[in-house]
Coordinates of N, CA, C and O in Angstrom, one line a residue:
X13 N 0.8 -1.2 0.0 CA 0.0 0.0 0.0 C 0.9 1.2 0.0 O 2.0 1.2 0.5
X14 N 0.3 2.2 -0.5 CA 1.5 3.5 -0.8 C 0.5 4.5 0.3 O -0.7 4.4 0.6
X15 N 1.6 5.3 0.7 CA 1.0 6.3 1.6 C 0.4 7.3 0.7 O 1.0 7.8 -0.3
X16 N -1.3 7.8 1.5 CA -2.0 8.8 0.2 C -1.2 10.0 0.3 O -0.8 10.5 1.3
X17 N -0.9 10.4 -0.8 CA -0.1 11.3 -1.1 C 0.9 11.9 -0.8 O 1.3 13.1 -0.8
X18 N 1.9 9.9 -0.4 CA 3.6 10.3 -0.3 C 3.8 9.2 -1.0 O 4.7 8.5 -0.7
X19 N 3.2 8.9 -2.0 CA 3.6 7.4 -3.2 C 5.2 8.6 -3.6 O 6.3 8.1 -3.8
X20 N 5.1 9.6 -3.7 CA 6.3 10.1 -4.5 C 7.5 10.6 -2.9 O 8.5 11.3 -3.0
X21 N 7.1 10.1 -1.9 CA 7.7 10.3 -1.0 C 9.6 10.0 -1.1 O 10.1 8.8 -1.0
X22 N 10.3 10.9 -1.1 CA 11.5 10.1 -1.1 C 12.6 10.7 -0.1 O 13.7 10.1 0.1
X23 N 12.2 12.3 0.6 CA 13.2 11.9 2.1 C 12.1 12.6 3.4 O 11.2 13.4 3.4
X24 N 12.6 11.7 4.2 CA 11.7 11.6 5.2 C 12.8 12.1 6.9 O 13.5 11.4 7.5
X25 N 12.6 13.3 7.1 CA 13.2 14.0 8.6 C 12.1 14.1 9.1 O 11.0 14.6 8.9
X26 N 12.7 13.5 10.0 CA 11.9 13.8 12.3 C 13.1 13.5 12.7 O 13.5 12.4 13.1
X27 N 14.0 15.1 12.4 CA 15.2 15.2 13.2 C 14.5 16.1 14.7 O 13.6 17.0 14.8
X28 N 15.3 15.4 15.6 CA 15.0 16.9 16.8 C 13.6 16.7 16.8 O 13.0 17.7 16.4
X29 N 12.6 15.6 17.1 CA 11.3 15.6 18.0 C 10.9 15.0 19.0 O 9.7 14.9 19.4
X30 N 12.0 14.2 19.3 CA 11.8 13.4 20.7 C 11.2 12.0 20.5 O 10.8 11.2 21.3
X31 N 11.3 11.9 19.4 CA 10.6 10.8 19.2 C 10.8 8.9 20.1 O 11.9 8.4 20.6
X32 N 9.9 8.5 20.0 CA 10.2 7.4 21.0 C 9.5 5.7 20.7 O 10.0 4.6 21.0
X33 N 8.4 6.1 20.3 CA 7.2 5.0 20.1 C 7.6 5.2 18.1 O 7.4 6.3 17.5
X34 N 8.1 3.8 17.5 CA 7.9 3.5 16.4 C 7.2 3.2 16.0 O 7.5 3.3 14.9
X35 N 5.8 2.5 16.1 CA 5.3 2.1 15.6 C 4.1 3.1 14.3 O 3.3 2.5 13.5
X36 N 4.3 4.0 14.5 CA 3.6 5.0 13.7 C 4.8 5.1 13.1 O 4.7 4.0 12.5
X37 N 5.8 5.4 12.7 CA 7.2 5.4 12.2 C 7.2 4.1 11.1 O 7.6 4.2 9.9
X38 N 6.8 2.7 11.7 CA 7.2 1.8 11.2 C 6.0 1.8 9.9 O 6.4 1.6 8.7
X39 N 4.5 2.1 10.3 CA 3.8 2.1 9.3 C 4.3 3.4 8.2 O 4.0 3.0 7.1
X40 N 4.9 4.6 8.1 CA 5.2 5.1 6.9 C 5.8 4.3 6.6 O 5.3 3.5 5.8
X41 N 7.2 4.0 7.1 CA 7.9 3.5 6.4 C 7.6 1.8 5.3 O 8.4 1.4 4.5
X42 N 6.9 1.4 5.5 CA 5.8 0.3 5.6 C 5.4 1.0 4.2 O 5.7 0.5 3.1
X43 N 4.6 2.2 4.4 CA 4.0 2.5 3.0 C 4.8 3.2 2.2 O 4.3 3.8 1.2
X44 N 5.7 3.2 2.4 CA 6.9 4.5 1.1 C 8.1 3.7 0.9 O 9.2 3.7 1.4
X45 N 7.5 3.0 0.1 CA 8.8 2.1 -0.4 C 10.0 2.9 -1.2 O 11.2 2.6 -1.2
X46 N 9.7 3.9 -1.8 CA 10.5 4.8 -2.8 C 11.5 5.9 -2.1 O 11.9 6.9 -2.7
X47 N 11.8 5.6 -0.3 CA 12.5 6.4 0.1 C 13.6 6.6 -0.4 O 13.8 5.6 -1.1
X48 N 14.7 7.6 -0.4 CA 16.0 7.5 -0.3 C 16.6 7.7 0.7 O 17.6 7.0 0.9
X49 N 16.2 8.8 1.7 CA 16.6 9.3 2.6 C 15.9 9.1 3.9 O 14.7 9.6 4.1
X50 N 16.8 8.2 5.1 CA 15.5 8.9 6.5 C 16.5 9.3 7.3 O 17.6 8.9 7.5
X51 N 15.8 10.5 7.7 CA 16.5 11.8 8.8 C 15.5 11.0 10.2 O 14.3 11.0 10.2
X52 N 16.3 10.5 11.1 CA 16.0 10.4 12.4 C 16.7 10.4 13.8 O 16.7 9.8 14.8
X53 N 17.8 11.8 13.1 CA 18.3 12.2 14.5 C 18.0 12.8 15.6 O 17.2 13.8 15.7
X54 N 18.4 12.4 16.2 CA 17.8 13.6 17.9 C 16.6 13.4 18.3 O 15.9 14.3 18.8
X55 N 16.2 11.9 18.0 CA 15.0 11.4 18.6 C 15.7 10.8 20.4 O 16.8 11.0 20.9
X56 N 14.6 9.9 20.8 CA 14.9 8.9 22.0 C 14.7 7.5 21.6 O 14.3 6.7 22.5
X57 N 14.9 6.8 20.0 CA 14.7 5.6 20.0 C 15.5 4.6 20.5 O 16.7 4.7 20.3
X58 N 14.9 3.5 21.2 CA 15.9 2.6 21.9 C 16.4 1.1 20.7 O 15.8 0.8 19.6
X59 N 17.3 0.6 21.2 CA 17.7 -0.4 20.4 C 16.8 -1.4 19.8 O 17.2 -2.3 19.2
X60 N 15.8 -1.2 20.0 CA 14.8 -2.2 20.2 C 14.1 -1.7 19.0 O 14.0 -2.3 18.0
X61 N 13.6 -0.4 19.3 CA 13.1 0.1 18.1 C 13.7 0.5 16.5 O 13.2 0.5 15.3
X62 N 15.0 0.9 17.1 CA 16.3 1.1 15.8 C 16.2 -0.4 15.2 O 16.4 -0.3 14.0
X63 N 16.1 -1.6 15.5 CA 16.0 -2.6 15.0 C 15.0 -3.1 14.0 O 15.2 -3.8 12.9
X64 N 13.9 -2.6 14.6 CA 12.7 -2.8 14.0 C 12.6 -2.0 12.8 O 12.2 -2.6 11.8
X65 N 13.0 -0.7 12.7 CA 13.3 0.4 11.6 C 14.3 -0.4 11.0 O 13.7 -0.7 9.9
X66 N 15.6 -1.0 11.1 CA 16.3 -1.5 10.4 C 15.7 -2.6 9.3 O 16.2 -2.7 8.1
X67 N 14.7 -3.2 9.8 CA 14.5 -4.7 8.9 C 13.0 -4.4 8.2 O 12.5 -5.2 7.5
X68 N 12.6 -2.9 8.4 CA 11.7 -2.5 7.7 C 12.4 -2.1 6.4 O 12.1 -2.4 5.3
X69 N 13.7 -1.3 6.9 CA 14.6 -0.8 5.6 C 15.0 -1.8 4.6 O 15.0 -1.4 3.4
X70 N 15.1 -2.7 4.8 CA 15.8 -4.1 4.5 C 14.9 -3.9 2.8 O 15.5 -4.1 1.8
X71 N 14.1 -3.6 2.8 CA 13.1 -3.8 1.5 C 13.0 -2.4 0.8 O 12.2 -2.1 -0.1
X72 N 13.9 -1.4 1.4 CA 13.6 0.0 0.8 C 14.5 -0.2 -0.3 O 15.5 0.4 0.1
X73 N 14.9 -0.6 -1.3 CA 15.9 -0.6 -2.0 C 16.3 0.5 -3.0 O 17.2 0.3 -3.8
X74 N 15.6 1.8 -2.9 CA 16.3 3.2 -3.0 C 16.8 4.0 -2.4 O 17.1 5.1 -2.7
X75 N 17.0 3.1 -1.1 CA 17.2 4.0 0.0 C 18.9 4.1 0.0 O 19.7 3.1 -0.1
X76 N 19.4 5.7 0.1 CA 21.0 6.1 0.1 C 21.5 6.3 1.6 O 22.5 5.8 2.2
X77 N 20.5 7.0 2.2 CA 20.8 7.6 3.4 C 20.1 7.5 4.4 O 18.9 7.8 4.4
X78 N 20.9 7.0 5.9 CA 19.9 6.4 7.0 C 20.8 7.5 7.9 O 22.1 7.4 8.0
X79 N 19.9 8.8 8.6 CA 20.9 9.2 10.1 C 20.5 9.0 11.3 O 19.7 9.9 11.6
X80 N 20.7 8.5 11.8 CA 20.1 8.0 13.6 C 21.1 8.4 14.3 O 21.1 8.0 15.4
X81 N 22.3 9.4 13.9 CA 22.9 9.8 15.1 C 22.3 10.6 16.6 O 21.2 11.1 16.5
X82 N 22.8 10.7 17.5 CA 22.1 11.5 18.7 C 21.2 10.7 19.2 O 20.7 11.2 20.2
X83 N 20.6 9.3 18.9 CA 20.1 8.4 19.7 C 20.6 7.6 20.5 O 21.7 7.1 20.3
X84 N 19.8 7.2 21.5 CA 20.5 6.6 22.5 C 21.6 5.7 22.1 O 21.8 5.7 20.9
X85 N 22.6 4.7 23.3 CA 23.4 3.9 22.6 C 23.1 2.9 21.7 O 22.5 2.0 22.4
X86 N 23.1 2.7 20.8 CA 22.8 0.9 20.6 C 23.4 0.0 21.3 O 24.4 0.3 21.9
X87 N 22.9 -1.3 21.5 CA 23.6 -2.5 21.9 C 23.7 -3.2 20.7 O 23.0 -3.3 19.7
X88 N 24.8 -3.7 21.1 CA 25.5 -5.4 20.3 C 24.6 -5.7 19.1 O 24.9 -5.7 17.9
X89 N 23.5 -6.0 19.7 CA 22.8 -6.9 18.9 C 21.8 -5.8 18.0 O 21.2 -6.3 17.1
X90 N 21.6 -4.5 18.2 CA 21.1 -3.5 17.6 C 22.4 -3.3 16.2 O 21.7 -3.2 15.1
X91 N 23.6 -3.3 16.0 CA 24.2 -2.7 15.6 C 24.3 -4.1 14.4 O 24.2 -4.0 13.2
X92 N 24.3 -5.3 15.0 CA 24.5 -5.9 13.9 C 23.0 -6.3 13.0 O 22.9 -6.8 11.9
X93 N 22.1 -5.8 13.9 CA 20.8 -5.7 12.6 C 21.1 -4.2 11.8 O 20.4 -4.3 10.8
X94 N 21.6 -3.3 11.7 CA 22.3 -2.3 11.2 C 22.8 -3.0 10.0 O 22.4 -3.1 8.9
X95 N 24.3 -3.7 10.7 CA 25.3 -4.3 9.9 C 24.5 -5.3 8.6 O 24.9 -5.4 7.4
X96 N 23.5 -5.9 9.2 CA 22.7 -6.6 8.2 C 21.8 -6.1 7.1 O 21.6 -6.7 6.0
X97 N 21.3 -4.9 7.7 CA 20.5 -4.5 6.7 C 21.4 -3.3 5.7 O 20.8 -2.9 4.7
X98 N 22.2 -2.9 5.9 CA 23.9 -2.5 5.1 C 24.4 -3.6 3.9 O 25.1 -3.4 2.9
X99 N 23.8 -5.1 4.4 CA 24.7 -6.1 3.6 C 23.7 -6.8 2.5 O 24.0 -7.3 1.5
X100 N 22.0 -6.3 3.4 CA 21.6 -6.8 2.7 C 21.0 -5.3 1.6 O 20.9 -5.8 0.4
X101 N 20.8 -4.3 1.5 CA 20.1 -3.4 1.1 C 21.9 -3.0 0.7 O 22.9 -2.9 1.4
X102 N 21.7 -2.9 -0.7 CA 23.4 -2.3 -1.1 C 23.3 -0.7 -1.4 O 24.1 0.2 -1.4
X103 N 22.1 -0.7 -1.7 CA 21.9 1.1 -1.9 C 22.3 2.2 -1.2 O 22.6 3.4 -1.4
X104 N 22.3 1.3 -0.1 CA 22.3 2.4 1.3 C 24.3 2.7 1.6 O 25.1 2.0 2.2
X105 N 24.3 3.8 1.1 CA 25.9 3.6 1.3 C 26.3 5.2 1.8 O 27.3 5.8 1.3
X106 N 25.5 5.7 2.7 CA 25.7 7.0 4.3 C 24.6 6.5 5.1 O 23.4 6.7 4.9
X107 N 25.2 5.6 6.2 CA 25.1 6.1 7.1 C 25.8 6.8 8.6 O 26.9 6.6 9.0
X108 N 24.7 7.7 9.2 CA 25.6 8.5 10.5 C 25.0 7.7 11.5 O 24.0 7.1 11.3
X109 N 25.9 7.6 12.8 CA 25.5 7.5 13.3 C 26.0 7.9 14.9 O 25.4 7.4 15.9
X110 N 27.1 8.6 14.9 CA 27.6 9.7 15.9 C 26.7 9.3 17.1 O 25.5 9.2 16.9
X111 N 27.2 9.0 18.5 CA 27.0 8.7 19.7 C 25.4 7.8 19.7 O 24.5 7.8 20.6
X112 N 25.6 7.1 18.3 CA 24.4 6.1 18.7 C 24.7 4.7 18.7 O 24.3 3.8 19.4
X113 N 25.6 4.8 17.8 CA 27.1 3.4 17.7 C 27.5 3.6 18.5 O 27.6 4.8 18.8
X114 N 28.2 2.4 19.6 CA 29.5 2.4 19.9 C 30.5 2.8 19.0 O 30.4 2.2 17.9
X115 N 31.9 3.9 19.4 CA 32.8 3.6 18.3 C 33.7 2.4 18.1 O 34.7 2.6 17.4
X116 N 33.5 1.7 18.4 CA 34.1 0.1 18.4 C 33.4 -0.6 17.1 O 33.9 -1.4 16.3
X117 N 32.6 -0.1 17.1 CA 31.9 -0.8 15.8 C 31.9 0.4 14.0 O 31.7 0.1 12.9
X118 N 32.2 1.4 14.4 CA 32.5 2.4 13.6 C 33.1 2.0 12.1 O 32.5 2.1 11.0
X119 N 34.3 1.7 12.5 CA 35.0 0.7 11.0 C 34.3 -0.2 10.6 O 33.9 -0.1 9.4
X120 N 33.9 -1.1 11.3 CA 33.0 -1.8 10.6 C 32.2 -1.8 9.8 O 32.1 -2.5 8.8
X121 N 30.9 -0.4 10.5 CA 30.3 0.1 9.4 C 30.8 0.7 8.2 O 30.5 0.1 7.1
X122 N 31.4 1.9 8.1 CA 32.2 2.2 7.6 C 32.9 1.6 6.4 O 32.9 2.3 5.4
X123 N 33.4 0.5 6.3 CA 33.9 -0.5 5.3 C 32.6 -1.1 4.7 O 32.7 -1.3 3.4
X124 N 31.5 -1.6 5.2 CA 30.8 -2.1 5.0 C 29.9 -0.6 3.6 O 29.6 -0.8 2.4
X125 N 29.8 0.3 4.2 CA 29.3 1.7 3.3 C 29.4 1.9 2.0 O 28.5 2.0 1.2
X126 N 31.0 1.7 1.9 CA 31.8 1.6 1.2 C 32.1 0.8 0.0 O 32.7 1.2 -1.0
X127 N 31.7 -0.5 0.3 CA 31.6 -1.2 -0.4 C 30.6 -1.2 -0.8 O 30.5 -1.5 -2.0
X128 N 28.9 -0.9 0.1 CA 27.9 -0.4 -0.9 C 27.9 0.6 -1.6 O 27.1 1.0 -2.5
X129 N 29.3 1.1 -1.1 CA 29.0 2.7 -2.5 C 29.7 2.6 -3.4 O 29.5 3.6 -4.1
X130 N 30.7 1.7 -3.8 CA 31.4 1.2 -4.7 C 30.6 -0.1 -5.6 O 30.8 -0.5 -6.7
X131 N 29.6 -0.5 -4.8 CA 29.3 -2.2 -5.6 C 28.6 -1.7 -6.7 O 28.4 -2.6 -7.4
X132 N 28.0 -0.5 -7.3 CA 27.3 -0.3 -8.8 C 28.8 -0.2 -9.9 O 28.5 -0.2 -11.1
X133 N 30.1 0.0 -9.7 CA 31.2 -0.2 -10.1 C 31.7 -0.7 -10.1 O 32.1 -0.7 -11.2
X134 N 32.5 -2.0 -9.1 CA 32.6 -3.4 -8.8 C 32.1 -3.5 -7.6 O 31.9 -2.7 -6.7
X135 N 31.9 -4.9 -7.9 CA 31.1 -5.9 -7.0 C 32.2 -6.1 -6.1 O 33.3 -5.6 -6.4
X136 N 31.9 -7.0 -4.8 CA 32.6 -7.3 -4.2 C 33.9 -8.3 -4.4 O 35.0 -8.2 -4.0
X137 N 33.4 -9.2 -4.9 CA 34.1 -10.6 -5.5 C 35.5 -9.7 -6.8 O 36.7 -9.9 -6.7
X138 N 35.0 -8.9 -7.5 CA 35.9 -8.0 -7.9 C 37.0 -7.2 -7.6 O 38.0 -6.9 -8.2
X139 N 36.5 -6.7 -6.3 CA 37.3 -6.1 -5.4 C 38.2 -7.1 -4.5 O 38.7 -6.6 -3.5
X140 N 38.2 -8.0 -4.7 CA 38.8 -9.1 -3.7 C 39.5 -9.8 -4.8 O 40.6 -10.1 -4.4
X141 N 39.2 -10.1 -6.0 CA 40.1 -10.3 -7.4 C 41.3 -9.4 -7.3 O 42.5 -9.6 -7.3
X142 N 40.3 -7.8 -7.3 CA 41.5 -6.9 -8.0 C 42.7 -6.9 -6.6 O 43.9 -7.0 -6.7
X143 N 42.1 -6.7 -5.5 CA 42.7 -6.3 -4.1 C 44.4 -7.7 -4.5 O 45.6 -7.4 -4.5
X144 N 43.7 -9.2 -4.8 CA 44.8 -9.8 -5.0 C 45.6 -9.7 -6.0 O 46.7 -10.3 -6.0
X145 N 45.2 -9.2 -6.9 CA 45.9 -9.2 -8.0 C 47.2 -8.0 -7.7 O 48.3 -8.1 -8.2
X146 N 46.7 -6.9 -7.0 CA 47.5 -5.8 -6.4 C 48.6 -7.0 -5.3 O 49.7 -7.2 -5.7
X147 N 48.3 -7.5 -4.3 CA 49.4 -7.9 -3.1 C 50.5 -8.7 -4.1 O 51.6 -9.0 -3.7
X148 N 49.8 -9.2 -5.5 CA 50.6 -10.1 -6.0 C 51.7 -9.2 -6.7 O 52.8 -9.1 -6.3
X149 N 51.2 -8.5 -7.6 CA 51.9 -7.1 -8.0 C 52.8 -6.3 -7.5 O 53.9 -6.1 -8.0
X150 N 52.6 -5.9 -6.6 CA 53.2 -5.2 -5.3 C 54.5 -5.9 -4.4 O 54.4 -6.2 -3.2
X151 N 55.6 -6.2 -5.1 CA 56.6 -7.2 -4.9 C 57.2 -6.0 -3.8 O 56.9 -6.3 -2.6
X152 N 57.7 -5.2 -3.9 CA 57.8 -4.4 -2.7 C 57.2 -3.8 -1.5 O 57.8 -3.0 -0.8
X153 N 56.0 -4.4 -1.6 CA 54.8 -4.2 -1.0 C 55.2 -3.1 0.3 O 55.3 -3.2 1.5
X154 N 55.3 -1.6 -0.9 CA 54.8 -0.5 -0.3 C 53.7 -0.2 -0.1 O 53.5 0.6 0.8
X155 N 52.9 -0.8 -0.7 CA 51.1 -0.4 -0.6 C 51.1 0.5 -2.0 O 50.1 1.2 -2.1
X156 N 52.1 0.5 -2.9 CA 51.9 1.6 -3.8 C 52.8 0.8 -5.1 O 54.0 0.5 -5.1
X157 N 51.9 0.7 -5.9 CA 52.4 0.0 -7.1 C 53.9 1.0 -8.3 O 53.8 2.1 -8.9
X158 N 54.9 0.1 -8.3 CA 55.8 0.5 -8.9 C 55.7 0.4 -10.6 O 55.5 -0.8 -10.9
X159 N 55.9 1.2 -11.7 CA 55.5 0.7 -13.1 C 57.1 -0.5 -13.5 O 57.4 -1.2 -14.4
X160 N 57.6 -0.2 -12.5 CA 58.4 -1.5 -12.9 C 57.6 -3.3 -12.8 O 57.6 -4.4 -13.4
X161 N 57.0 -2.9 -11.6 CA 56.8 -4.1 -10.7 C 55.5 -4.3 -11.9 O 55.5 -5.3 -12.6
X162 N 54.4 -3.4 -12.2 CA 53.5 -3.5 -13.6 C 53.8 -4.4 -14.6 O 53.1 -5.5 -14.9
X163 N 55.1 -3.8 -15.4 CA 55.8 -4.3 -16.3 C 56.3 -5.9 -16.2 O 56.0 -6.8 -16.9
X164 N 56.9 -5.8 -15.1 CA 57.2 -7.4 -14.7 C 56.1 -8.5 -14.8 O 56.0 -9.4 -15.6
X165 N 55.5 -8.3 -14.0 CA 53.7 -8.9 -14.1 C 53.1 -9.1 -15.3 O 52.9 -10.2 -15.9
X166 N 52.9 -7.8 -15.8 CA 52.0 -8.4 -17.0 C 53.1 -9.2 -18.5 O 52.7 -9.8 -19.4
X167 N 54.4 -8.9 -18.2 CA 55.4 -10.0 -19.2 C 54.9 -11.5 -18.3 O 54.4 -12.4 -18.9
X168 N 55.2 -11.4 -17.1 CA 55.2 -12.7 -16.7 C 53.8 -13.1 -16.6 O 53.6 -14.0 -15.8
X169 N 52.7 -12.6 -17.2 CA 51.3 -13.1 -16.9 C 50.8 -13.4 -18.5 O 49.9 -14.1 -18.8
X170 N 51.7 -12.6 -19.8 CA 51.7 -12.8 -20.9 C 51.1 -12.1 -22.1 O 51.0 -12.4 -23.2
X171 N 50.7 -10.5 -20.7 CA 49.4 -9.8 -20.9 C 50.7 -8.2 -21.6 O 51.4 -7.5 -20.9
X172 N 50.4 -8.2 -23.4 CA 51.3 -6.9 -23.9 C 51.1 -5.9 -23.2 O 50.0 -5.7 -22.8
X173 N 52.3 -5.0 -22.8 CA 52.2 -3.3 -22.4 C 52.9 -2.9 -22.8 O 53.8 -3.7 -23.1
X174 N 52.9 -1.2 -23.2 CA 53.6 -0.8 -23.7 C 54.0 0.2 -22.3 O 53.3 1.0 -21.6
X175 N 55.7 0.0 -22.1 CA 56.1 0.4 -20.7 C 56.1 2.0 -20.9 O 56.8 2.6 -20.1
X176 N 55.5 2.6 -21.9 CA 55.4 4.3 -22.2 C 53.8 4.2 -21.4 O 53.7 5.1 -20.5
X177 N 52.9 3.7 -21.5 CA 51.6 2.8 -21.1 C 51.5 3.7 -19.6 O 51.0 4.7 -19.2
X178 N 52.3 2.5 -19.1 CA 52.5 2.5 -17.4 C 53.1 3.4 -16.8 O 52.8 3.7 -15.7
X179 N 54.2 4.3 -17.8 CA 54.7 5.7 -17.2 C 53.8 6.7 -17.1 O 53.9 7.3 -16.1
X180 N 52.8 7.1 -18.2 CA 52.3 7.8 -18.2 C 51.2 8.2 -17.2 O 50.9 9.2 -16.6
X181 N 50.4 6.2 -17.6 CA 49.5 6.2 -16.1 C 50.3 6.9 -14.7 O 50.0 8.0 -14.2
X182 N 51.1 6.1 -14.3 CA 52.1 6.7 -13.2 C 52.3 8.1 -13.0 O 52.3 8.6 -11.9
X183 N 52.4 8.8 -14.1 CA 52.5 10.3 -13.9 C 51.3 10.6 -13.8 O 50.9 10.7 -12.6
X184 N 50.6 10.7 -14.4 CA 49.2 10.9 -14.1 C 48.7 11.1 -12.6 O 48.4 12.1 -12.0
X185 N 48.7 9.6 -12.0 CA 48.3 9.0 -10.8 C 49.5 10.0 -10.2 O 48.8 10.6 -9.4
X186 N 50.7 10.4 -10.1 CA 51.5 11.2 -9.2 C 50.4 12.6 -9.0 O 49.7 12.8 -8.0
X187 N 50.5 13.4 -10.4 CA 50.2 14.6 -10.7 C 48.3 14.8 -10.0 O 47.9 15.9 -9.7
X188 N 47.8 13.9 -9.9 CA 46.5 13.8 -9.1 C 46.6 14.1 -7.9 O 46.0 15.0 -7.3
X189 N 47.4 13.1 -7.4 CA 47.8 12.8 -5.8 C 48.4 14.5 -5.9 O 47.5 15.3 -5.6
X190 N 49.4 14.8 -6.2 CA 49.9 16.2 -5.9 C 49.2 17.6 -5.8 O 49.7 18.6 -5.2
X191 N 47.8 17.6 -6.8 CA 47.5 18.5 -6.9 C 46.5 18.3 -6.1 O 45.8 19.3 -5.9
X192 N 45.8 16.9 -5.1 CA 44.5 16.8 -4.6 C 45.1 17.2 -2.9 O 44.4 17.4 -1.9
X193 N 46.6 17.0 -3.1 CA 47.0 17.2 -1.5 C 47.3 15.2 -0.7 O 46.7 14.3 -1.2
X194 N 48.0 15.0 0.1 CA 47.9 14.0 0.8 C 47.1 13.3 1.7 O 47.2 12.1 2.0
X195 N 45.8 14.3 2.1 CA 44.8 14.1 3.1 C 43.6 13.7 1.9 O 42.6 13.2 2.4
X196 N 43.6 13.9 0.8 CA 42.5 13.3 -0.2 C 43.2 12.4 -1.2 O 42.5 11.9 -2.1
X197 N 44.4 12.1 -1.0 CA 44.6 10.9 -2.1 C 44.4 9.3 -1.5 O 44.9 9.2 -0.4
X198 N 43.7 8.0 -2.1 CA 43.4 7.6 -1.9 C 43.8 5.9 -2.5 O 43.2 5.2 -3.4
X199 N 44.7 5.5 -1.9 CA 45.5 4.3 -2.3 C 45.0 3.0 -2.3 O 43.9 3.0 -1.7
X200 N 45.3 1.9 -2.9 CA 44.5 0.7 -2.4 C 44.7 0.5 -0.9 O 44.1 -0.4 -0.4

């Protein structure tokens, strides 16, 4: 069923109203499948409830952006229905969640985002291809690929380059890094 006259509904804030009782919460969300966005910071929802919001999301599959920061802590078991509905809904690749997570769990999410915000570009299994194909590459394993170490690889893999190819890339990839600064360049 679509909510009358939010079938076109697509972001939804109740930042800052105290909110506490989901279940009025759970029925929009129930009827607006076409979210992208839900704003629900600076409520008082407990773990119990953030869960139940979570596995409603689970089926939002337009949904980009979830913020629940400023709610109470989550527990354990709150955070990995989070984690789940992140693994299972790939769309969703911001969420905040500032003093509602433990920061122990932070990275986690975080990588998990990430890889939803990357999977319409490669998939996971891609990224875990390419990721090895780099530690194999990476004979010096600076964390930063040499166009020698390139060169070597793709002779010994059988795959033509032209080693003007790999300099260029290289300069390129330098002249990026230099002009974006070291706090925005972004390595495997």
């Amino acid at each position: 069923a679509a909510l009358p006259g939010g079938a076109g509904l697509r972001v939804l804030r109740l930042n800052r109203l105290g909110l506490s009782n989901v279940k009025p919460l759970l029925d929009v969300l129930n009827m607006s499948r076409n979210l992208e966005e839900v704003h629900l910071k600076e409520n008082n929802f407990d773990s119990q409830s953030l869960s139940c919001v979570f596995q409603v999301l689970t089926f939002h599959k337009e949904l980009r952006t979830l913020d629940i920061a400023y709610n109470p802590p989550m527990t354990c078991h709150a955070v990995q229905c989070l984690h789940r509905l992140l693994c299972r809904n790939t769309s969703l690749d911001s969420v905040r969640v500032t003093n509602t997570v433990p920061p122990a769990y932070h990275e986690a999410l975080k990588v998990r985002t990430g890889i939803n915000r990357h999977a319409a570009v490669l998939t996971h299994g891609e990224y875990t291809r390419l990721k090895g194909m780099f530690e194999e590459i990476n004979i010096s394993q600076t964390g930063r690929l040499q166009p020698e170490e390139l060169v070597r690889w793709c002779a010994a893999s059988g795959i033509p380059l032209k080693r003007t190819a790999v300099f260029a890339a290289d300069h390129a990839v330098n002249l990026r890094t230099s002009v974006a600064g070291p706090a925005q360049r972004q390595d495997m």
